[in-house]
mmCIF file of C-alpha atoms in Angstrom:
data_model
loop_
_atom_site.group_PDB
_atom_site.id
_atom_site.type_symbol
_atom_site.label_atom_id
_atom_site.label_comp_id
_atom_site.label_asym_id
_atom_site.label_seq_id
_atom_site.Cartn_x
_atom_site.Cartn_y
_atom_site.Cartn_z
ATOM 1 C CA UNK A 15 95.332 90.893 55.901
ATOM 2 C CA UNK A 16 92.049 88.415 55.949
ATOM 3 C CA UNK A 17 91.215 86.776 59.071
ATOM 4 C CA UNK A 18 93.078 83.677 58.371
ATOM 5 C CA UNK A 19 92.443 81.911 62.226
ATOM 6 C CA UNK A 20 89.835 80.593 63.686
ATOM 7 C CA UNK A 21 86.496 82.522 63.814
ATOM 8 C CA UNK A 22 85.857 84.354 67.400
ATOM 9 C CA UNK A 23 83.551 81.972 69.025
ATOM 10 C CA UNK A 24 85.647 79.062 68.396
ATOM 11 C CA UNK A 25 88.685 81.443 69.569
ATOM 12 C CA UNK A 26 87.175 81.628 73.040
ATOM 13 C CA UNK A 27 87.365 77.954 73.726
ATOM 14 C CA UNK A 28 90.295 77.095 71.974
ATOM 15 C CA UNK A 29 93.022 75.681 74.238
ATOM 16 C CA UNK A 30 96.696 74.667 73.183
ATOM 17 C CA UNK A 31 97.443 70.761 72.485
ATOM 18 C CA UNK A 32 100.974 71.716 74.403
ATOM 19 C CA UNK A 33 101.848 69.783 77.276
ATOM 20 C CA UNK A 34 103.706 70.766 80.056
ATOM 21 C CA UNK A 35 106.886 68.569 80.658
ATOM 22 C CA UNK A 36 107.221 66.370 83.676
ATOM 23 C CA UNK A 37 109.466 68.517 85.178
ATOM 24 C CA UNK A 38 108.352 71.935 84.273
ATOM 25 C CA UNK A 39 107.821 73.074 87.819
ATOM 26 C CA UNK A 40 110.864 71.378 89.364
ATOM 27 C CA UNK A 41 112.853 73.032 86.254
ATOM 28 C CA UNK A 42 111.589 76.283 87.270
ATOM 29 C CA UNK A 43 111.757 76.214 91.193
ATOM 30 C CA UNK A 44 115.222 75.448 90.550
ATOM 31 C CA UNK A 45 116.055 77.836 87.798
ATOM 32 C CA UNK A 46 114.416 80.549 89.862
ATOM 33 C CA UNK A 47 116.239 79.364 93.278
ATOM 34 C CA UNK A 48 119.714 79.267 91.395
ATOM 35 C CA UNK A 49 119.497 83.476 90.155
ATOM 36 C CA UNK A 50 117.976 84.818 93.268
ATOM 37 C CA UNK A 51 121.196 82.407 95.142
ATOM 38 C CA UNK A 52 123.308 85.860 93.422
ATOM 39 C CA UNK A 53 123.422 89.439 94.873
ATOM 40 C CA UNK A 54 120.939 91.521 92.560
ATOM 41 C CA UNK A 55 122.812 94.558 92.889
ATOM 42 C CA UNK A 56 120.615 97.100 91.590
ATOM 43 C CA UNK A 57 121.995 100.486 91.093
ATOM 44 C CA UNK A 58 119.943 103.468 90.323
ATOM 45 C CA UNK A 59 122.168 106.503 88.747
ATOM 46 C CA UNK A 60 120.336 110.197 87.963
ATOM 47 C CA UNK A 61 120.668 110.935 84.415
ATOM 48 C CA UNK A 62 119.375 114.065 82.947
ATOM 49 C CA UNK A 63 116.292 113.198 80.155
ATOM 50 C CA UNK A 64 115.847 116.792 79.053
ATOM 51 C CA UNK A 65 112.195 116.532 80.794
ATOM 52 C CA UNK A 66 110.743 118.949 83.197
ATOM 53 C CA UNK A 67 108.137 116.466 84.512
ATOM 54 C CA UNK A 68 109.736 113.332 84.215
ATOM 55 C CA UNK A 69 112.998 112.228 86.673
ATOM 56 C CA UNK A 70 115.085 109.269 85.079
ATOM 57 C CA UNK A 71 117.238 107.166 86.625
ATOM 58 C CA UNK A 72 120.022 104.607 84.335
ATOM 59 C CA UNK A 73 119.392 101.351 85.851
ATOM 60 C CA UNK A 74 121.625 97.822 86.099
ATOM 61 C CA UNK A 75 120.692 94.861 88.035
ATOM 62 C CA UNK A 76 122.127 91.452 87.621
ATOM 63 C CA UNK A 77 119.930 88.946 86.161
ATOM 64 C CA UNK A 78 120.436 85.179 84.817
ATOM 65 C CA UNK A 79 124.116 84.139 85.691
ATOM 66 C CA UNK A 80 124.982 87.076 87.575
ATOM 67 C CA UNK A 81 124.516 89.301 84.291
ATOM 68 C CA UNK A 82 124.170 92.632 84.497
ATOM 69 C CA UNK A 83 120.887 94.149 82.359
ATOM 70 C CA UNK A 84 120.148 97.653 82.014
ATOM 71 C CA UNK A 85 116.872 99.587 82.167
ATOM 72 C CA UNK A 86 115.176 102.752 82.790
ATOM 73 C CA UNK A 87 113.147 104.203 85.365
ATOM 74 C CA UNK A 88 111.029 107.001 85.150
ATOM 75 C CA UNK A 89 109.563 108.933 87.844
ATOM 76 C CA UNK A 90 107.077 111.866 88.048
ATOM 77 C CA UNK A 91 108.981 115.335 88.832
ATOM 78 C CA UNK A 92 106.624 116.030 91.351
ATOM 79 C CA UNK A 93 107.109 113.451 94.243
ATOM 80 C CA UNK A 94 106.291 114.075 97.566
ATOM 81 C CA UNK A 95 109.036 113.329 100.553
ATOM 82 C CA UNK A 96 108.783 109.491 101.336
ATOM 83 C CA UNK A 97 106.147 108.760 98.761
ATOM 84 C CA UNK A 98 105.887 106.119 96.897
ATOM 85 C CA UNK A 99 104.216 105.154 93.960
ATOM 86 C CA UNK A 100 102.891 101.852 91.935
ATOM 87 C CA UNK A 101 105.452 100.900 89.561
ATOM 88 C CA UNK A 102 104.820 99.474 85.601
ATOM 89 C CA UNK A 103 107.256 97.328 84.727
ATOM 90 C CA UNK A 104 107.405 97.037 81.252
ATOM 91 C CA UNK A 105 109.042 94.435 78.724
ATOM 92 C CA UNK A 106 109.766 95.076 75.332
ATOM 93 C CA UNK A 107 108.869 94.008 72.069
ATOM 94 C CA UNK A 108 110.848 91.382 70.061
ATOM 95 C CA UNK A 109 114.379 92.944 68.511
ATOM 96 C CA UNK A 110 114.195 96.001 70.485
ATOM 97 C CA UNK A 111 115.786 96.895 73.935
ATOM 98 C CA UNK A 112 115.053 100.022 76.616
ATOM 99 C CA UNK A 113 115.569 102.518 73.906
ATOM 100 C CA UNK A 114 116.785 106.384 74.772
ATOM 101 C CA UNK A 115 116.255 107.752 78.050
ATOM 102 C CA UNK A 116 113.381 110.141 76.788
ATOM 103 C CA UNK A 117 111.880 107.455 74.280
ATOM 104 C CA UNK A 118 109.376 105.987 76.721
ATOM 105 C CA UNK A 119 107.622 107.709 79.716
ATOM 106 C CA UNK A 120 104.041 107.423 79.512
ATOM 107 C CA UNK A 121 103.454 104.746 82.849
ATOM 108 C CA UNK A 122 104.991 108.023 84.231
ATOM 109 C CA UNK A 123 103.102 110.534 82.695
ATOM 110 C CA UNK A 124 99.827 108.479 84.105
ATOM 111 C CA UNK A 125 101.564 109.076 87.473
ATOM 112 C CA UNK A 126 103.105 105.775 88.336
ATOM 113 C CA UNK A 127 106.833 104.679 88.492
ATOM 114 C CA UNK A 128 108.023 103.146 85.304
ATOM 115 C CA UNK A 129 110.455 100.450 85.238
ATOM 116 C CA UNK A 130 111.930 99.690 81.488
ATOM 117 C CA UNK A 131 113.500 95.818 80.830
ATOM 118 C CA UNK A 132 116.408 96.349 78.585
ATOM 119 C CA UNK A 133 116.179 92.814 76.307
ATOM 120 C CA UNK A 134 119.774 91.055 76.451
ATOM 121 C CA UNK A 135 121.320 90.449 73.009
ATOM 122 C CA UNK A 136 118.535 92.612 71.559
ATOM 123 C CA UNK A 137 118.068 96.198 70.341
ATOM 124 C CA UNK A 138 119.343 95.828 67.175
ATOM 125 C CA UNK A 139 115.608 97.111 65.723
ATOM 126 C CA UNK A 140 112.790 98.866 66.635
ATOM 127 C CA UNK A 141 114.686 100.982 69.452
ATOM 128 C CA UNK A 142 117.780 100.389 70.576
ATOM 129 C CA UNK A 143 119.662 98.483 73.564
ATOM 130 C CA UNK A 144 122.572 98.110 75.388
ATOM 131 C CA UNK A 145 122.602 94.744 77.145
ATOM 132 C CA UNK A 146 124.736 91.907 75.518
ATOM 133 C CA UNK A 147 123.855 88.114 75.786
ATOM 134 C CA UNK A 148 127.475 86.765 76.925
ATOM 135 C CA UNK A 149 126.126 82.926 77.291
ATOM 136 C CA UNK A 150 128.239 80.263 75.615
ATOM 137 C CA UNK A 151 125.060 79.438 73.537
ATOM 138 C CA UNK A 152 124.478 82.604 71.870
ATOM 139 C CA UNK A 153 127.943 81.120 69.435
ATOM 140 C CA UNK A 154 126.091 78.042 69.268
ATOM 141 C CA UNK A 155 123.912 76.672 65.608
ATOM 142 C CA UNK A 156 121.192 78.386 65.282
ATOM 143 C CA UNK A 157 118.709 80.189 62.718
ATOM 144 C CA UNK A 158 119.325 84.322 62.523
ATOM 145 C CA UNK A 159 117.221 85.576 65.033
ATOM 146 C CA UNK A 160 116.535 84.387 69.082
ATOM 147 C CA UNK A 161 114.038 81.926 68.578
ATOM 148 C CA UNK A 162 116.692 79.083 68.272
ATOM 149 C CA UNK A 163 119.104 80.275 69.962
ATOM 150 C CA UNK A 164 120.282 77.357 72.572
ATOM 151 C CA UNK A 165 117.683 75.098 71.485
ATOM 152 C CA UNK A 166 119.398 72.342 71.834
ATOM 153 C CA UNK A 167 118.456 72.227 75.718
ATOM 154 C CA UNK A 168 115.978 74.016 77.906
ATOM 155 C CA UNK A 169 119.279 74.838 80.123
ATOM 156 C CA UNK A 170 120.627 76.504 77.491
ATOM 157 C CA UNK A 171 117.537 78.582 75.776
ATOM 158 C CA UNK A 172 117.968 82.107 75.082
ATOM 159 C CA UNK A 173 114.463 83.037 76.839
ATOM 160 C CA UNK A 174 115.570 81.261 79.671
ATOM 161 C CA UNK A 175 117.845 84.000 80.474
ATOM 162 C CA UNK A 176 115.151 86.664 79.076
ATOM 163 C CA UNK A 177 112.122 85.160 81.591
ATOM 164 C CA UNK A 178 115.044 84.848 84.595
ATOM 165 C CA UNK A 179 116.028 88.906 84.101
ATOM 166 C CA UNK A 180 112.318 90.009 83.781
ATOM 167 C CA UNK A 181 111.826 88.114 87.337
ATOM 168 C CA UNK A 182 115.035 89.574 88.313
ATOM 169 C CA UNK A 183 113.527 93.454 86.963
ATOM 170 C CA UNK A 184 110.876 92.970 89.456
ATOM 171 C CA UNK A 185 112.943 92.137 92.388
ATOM 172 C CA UNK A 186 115.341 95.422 91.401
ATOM 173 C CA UNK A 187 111.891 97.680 90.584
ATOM 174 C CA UNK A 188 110.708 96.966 94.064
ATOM 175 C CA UNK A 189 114.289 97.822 95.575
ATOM 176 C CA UNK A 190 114.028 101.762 94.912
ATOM 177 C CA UNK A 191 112.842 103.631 97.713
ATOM 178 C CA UNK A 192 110.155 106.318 95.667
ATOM 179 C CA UNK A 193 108.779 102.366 94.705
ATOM 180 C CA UNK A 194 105.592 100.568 96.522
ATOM 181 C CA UNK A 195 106.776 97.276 96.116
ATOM 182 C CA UNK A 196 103.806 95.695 97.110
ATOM 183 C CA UNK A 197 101.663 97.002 94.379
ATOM 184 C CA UNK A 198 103.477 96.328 90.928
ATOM 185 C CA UNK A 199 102.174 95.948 87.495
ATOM 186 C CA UNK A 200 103.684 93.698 84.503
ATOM 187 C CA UNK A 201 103.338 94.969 81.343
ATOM 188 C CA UNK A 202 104.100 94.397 77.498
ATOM 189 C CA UNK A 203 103.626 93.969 73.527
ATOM 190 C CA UNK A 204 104.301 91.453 71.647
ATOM 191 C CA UNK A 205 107.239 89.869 72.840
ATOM 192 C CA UNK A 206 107.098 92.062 76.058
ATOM 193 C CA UNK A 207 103.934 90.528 76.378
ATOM 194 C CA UNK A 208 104.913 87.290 76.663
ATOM 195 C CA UNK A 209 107.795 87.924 79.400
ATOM 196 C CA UNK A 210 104.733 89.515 80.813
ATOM 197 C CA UNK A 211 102.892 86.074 81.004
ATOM 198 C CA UNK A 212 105.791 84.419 81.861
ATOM 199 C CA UNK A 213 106.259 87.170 84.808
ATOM 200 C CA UNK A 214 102.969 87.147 86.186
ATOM 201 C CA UNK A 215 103.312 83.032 86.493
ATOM 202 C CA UNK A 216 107.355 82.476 87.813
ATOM 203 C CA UNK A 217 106.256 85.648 90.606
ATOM 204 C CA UNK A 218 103.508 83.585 91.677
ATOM 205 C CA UNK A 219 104.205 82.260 95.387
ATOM 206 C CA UNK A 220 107.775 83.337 94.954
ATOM 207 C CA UNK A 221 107.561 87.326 95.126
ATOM 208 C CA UNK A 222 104.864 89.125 96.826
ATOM 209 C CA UNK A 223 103.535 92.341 95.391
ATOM 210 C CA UNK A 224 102.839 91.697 91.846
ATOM 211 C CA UNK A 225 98.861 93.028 91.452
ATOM 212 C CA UNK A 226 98.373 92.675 87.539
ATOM 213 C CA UNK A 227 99.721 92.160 84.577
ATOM 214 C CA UNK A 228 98.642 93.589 80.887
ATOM 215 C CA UNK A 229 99.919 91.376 78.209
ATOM 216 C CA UNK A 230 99.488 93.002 74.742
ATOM 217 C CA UNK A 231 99.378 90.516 71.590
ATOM 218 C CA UNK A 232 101.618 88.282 73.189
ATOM 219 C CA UNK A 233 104.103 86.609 71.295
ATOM 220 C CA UNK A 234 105.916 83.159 73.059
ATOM 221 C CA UNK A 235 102.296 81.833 73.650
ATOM 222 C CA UNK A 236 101.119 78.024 72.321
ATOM 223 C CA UNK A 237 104.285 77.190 69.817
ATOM 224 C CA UNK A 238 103.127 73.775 68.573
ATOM 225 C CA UNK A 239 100.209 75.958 66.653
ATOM 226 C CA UNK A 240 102.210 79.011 66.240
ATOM 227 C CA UNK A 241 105.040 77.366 64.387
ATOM 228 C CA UNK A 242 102.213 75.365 62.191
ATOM 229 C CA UNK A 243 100.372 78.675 60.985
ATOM 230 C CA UNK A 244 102.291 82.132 61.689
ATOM 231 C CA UNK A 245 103.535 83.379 58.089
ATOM 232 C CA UNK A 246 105.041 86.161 59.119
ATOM 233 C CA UNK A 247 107.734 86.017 61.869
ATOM 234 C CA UNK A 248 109.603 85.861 64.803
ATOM 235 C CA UNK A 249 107.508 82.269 64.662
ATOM 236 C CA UNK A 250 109.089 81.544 61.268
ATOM 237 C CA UNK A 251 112.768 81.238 62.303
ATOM 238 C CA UNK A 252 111.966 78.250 63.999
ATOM 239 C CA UNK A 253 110.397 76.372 60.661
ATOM 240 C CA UNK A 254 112.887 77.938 58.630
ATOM 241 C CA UNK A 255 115.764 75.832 60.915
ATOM 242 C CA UNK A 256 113.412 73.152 60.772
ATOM 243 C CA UNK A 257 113.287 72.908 57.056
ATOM 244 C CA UNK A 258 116.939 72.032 57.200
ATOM 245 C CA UNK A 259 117.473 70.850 60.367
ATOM 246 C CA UNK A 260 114.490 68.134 59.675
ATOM 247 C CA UNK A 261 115.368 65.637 62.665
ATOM 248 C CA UNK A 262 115.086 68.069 65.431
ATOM 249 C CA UNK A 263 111.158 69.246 65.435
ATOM 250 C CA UNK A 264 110.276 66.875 68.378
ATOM 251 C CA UNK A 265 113.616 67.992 70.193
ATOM 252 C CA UNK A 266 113.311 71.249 69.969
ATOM 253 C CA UNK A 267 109.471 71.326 70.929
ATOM 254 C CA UNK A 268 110.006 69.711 73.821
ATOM 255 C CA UNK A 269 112.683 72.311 75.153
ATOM 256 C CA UNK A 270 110.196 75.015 73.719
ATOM 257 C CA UNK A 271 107.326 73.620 76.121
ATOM 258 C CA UNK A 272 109.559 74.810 79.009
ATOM 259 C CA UNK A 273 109.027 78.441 78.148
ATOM 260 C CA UNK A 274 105.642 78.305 76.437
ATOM 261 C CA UNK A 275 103.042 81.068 78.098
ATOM 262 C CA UNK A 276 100.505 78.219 77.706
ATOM 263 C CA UNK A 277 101.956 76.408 80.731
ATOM 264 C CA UNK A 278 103.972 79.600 82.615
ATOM 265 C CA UNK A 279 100.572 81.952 82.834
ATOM 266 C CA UNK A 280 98.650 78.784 84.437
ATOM 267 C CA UNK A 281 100.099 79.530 87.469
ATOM 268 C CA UNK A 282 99.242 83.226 87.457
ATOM 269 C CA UNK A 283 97.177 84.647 90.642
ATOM 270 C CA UNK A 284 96.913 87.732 89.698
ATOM 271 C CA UNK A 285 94.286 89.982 87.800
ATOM 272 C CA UNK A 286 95.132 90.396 83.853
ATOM 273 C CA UNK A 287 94.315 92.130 80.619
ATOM 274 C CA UNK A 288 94.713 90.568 77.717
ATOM 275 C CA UNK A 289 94.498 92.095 73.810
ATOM 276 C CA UNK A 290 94.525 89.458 70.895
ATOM 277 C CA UNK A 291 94.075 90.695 66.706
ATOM 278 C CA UNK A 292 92.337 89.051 64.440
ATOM 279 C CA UNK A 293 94.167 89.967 61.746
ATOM 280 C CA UNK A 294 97.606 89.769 63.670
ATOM 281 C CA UNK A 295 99.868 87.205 61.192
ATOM 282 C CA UNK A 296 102.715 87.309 64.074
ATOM 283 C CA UNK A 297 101.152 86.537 66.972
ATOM 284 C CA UNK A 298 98.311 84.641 65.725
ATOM 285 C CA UNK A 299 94.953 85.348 68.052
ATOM 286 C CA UNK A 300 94.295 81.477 68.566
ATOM 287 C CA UNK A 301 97.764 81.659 70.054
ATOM 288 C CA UNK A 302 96.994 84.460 72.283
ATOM 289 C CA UNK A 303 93.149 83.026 73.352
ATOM 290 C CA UNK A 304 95.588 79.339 74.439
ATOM 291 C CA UNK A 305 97.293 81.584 76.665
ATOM 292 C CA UNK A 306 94.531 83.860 78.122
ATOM 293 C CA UNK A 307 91.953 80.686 77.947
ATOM 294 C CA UNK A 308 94.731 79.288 80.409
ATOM 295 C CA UNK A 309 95.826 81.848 82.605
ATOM 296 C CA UNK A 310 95.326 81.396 86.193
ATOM 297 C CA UNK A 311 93.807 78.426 85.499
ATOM 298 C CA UNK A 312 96.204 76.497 88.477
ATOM 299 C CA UNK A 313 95.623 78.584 90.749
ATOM 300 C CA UNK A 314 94.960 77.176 94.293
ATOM 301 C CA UNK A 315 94.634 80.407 96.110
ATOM 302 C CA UNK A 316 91.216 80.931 98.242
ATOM 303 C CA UNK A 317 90.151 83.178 95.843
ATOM 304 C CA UNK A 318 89.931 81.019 93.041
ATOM 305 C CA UNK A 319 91.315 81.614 89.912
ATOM 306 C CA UNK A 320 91.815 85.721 88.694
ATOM 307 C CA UNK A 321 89.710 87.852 87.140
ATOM 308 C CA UNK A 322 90.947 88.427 83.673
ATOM 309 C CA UNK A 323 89.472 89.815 80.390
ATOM 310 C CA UNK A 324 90.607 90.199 76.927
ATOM 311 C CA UNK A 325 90.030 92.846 73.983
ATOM 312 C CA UNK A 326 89.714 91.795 70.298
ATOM 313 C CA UNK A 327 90.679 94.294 67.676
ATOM 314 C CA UNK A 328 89.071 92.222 64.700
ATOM 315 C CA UNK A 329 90.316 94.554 62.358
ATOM 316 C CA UNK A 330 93.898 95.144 63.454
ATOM 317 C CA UNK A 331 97.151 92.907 62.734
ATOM 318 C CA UNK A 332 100.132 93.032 65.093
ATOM 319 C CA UNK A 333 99.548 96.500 65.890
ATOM 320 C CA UNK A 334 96.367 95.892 67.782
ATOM 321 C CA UNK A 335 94.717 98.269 70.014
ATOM 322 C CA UNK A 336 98.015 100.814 70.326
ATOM 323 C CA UNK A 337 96.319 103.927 71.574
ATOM 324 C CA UNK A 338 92.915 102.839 72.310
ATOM 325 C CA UNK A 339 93.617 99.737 74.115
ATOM 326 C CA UNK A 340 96.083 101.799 76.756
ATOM 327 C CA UNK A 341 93.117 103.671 77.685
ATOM 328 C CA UNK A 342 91.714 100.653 78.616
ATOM 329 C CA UNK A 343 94.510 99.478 80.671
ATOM 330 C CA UNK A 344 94.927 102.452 82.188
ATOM 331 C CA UNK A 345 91.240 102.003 83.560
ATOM 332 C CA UNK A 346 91.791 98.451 84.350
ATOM 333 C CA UNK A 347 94.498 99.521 86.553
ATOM 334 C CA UNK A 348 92.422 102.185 88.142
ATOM 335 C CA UNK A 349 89.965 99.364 89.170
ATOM 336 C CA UNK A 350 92.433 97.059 90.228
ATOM 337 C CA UNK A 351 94.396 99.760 92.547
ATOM 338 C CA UNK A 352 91.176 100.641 94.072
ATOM 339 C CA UNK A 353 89.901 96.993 95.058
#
């Protein structure tokens, strides 16, 4: 793949032309108020992983509408009585969901609790899942895919739910007792990076103890441009319902400016790494420099905005960093957990 975006230096300033609707925070405040109005519920049940250094616990919280989502977490074996340990809560990519209870363990292998997001209505590729999407809109028209689903009002957009039960994944990650729940981490690719984004902002002045958050090629980030330029998808679905549903691009952009990173990370306070492509066709990295470029940029606490950094892999696509760039999280964490 060529590097089809804009060149790097032109990257670094580049800043969405998406505007944040009237109501975005009053939309959000209440959206927020309404799920955390319902019991969360978390329950934590032992299940056996088949790993000597790893403990696992079968997770279910409820999340938008009372819903109940599933998730992992992982543990190291050897805990001390009463400790407790940073947790890593991580979202996961577009089409895939928590996965087996063995898949995914490397927060805890680097020591720290690690709380898995199962994705509602998803796990039907990449690894599996076992949350359903029961909301009336999921029967609703809509392209095959997510990115449509309940488009026809923000009250009714699929990632409405998604961004409400990766808030609500905090709240339940911070309930366990082997869990510091003033020192947790947000964390994801691709789609997973996105809820990150979206995370890091909606926890701002709502829910103390978020420290960071690592957002990996981030997908849901500047959709006026991404639905322009991405070829490849999730982006697509949303021109390929355009291209029959003609009528319906400003209607549907203006619900999709209600969950756009853009606008959700700008209210960020907290320290973040970010990782953009240049070759990436499915996140594209102009998309992903909107986002960073924006991050924390409302911030009004009396430390100023967060520090924040990216890494460019100019010669990856959608993969990006993968092995390399975890290394460099892993540090960034490091220096963020001893500030």
């Amino acid at each position: 793949m060529p590097l089809f975006d804009l060149p790097l230096d032109q990257l670094r300033n580049y800043s969405s032309t998406a505007l944040a609707p009237a109501d975005f925070d009053e939309f959000w405040e209440n959206t927020i108020a309404e799920a955390r109005a319902l019991p969360l519920n978390a329950v934590f049940e032992p299940v056996d992983n088949y790993l000597s250094v790893i403990n696992t616990f079968d997770v279910a919280f409820s999340g938008f509408g009372g819903d109940r989502i599933k998730g992992w977490l992982h543990l190291p074996a050897q805990l001390h009585p009463g400790e407790q340990l940073p947790v890593v809560v991580e979202y996961i990519g577009y089409s895939g969901g928590r996965g087996l209870v063995n898949q995914n363990t490397r927060w805890a292998q680097a020591g720290y609790a690690h709380f898995i997001m199962d994705t509602r209505g998803q796990g039907y590729g990449g690894v599996s899942g076992d949350t359903p999407d029961p909301h009336p809109s999921a029967g609703g028209i809509n392209y095959a895919g997510l990115m449509t689903r309940g488009a026809d009002h923000q009250d009714n957009y699929y990632f409405r739910r998604v961004y409400v039960d990766a808030f609500r994944a905090v709240e339940a990650a911070q309930s366990h007792p082997a869990v510091d729940p003033s020192r947790v981490v947000l964390t994801g690719v691709s789609q997973g990076g996105g809820i990150t984004v979206a995370a890091a902002g909606l926890t701002a002045g709502r829910l103390d103890g978020v420290i960071a958050a690592l957002p990996d090629v981030p997908f849901l980030q500047d959709f006026p441009r991404a639905i322009d330029i991405t070829p490849r998808g999730p982006y697509p679905e949303i021109a390929s319902f355009l291209g029959r549903h003609r009528e319906k691009y400003e209607p549907i952009l203006a619900v999709l400016n209600y969950f756009d990173g853009v606008h959700l990370g700008r209210a960020a306070t907290v320290p973040a790494l970010f990782s953009a492509a240049q070759m990436d066709d499915i996140c594209p990295p102009s998309t992903v420099f909107a986002s960073f470029n924006n991050y924390g940029t409302g911030s009004s606490g009396q430390g100023g905005a967060p520090e924040k950094d990216i890494d460019v892999y100019r010669f990856n696509n959608h993969e990006g960093g993968q092995e390399h760039h975890w290394i460099k999280q892993l540090q960034f964490l490091r220096k963020v957990l001893s500030s």
